[in-house]
mmCIF file of C-alpha atoms in Angstrom:
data_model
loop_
_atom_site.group_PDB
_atom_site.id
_atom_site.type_symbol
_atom_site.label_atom_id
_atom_site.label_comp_id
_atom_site.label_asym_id
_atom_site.label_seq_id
_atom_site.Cartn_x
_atom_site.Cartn_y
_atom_site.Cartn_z
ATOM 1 C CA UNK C 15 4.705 7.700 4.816
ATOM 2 C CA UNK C 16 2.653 7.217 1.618
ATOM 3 C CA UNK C 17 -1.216 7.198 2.093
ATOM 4 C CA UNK C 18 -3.596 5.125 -0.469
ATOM 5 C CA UNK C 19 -7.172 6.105 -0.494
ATOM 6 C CA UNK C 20 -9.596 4.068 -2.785
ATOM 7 C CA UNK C 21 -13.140 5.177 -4.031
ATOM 8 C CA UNK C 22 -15.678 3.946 -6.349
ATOM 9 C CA UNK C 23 -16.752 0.644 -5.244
ATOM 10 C CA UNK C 24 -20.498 -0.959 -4.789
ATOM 11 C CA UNK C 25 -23.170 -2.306 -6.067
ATOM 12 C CA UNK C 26 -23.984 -3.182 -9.633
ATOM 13 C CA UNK C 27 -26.186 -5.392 -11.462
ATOM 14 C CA UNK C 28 -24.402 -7.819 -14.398
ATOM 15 C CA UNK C 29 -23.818 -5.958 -17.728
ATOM 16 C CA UNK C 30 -23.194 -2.370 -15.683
ATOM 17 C CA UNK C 31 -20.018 -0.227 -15.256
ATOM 18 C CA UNK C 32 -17.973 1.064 -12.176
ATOM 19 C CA UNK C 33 -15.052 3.427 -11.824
ATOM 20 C CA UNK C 34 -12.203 2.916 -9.418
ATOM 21 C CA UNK C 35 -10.104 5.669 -8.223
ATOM 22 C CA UNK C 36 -6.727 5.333 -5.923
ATOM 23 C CA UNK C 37 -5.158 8.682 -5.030
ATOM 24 C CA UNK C 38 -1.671 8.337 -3.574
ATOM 25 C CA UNK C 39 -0.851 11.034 -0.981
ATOM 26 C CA UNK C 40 1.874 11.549 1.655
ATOM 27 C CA UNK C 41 5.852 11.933 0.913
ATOM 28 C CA UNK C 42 6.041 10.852 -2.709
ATOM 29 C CA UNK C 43 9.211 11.435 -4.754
ATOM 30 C CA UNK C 44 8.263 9.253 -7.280
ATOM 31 C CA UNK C 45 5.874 6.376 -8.546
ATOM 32 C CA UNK C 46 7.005 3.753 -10.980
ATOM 33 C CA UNK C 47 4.269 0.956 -11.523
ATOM 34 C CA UNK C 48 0.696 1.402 -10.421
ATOM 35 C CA UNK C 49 -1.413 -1.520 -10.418
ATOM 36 C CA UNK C 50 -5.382 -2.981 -8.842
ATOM 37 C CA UNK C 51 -5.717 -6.418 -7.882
ATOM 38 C CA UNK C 52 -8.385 -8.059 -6.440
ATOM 39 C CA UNK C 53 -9.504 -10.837 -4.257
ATOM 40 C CA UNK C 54 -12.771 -12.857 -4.465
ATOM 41 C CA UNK C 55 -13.596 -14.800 -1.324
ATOM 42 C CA UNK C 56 -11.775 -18.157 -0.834
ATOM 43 C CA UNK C 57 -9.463 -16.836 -3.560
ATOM 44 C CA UNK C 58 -5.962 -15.702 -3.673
ATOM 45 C CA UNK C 59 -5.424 -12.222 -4.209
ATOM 46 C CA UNK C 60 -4.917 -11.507 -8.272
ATOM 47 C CA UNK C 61 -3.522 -8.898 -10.709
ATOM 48 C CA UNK C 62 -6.335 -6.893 -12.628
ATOM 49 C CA UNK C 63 -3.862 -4.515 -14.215
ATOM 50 C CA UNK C 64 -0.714 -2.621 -14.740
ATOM 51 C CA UNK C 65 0.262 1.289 -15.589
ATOM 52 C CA UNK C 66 3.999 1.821 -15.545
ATOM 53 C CA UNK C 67 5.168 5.536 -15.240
ATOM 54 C CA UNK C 68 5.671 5.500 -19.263
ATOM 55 C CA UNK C 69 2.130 4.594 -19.529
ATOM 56 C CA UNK C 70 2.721 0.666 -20.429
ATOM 57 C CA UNK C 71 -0.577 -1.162 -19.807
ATOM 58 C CA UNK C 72 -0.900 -5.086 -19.068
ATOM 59 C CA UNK C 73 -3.792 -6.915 -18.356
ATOM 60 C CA UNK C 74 -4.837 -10.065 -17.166
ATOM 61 C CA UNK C 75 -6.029 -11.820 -19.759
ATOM 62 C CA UNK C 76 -9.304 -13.041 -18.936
ATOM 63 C CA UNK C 77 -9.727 -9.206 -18.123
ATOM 64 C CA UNK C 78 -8.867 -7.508 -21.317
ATOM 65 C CA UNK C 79 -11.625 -5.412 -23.400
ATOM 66 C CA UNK C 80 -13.481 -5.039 -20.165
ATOM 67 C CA UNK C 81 -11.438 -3.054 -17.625
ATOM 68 C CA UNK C 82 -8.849 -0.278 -18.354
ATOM 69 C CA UNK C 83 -5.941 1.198 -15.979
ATOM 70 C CA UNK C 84 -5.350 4.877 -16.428
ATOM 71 C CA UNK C 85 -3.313 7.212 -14.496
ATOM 72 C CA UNK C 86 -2.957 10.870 -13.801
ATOM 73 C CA UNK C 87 1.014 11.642 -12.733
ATOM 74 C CA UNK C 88 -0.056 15.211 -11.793
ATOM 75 C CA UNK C 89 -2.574 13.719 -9.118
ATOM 76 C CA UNK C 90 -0.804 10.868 -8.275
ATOM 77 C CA UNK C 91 -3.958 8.858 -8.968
ATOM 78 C CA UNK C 92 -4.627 5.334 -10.683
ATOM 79 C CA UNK C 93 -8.118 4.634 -12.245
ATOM 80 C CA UNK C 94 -9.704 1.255 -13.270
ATOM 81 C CA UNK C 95 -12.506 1.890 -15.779
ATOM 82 C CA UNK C 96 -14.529 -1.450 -15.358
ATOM 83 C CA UNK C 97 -17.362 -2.354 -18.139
ATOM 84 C CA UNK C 98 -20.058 -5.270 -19.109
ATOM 85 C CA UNK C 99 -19.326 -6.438 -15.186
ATOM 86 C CA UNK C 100 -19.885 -9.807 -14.252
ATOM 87 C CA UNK C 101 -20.710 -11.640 -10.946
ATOM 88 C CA UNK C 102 -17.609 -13.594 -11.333
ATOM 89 C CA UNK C 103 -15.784 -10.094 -10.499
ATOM 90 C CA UNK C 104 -17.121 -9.826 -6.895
ATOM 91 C CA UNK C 105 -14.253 -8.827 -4.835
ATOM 92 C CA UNK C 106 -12.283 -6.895 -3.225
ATOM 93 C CA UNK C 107 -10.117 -4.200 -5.103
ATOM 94 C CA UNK C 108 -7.115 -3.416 -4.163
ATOM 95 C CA UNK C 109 -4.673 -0.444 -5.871
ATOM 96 C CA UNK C 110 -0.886 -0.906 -5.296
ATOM 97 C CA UNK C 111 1.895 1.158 -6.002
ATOM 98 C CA UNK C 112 5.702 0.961 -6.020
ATOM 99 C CA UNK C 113 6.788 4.177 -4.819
ATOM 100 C CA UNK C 114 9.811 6.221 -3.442
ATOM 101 C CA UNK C 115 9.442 8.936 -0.786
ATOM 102 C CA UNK C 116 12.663 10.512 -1.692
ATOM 103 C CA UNK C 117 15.512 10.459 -4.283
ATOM 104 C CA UNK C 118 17.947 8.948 -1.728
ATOM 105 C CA UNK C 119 15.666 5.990 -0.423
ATOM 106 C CA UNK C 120 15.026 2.674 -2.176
ATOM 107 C CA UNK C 121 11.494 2.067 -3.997
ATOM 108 C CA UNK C 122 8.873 0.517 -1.738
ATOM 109 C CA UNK C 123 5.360 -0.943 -2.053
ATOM 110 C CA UNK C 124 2.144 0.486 -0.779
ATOM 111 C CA UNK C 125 -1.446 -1.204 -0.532
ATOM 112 C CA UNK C 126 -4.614 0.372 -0.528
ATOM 113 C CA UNK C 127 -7.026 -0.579 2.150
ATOM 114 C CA UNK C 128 -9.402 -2.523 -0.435
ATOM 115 C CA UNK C 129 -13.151 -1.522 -1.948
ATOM 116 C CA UNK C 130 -15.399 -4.084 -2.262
ATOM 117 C CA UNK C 131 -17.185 -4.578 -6.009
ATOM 118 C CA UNK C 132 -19.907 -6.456 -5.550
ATOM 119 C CA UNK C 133 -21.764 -7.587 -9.296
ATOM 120 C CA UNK C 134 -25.664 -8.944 -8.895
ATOM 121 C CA UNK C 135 -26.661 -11.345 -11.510
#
C-alpha cells in the first residue's frame, strides 16, 4: 500500500506565506502526476495544482503567481509553496498522486488525509 503524509498547514493572517509538504511512502514503483487540491466548506473539492513526473506545472487559474507545485522524485515528496494568502483560501488541502506499486500492476490514485489552511483577515 502507498502511504500519504501531509505537513505544513495552520494559521496565517492575510498577505502571509505557508509551505505544504506531501511525502509518499509505502510500495512505490513509480509516480506519474502529483497534484493538491483543496476544499473550502460548502464547496466541492478543487484542483490547486499539477507536477507531472517531467516536471510540467498547471495551475488553476485564479491561483497562478501565488502558489507553486514542486517536487522532489528522490523523496517522493510534492510541495505547494503558497504566498500573499487570502481568506478566500481557507480549506482543506489535499495532495494526490497517481502512482504504481510495481511494474506489473496498473497506475492507481492515492489521497492524502487533508491539512487544514486556515487564512485570518
Amino acid at each position: 500500500q502507498v502511504q500519504l503524509v501531509e505537513s505544513g498547514g495552520g494559521l496565517v493572517q492575510a498577505g502571509g506565506s505557508l509551505r505544504l509538504s506531501c511525502a509518499a511512502s509505502g510500495r512505490i514503483f513509480s509516480i506519474n502526476n502529483m497534484d493538491w487540491y483543496r476544499q473550502a466548506p460548502g464547496k466541492q473539492r478543487e484542483l490547486v495544482a499539477t507536477i507531472t513526473r517531467g516536471g510540467i506545472l498547471n495551475y488553476a487559474d485564479s491561483l497562478k503567481g501565488r502558489f507553486t507545485i514542486s517536487r522532489d522524485n528522490a523523496k517522493n515528496t510534492v510541495y505547494l509553496q503558497m504566498n500573499s494568502l487570502k481568506p478566500e483560501d481557507t480549506a482543506v488541502y489535499y495532495c494526490h498522486i497517481k502512482a504504481k506499486a510495481s511494474r506489473w500492476e496498473y497506475e492507481n490514485d492515492y489521497w492524502g488525509q487533508g491539512t487544514q489552511v486556515t487564512v485570518s483577515s
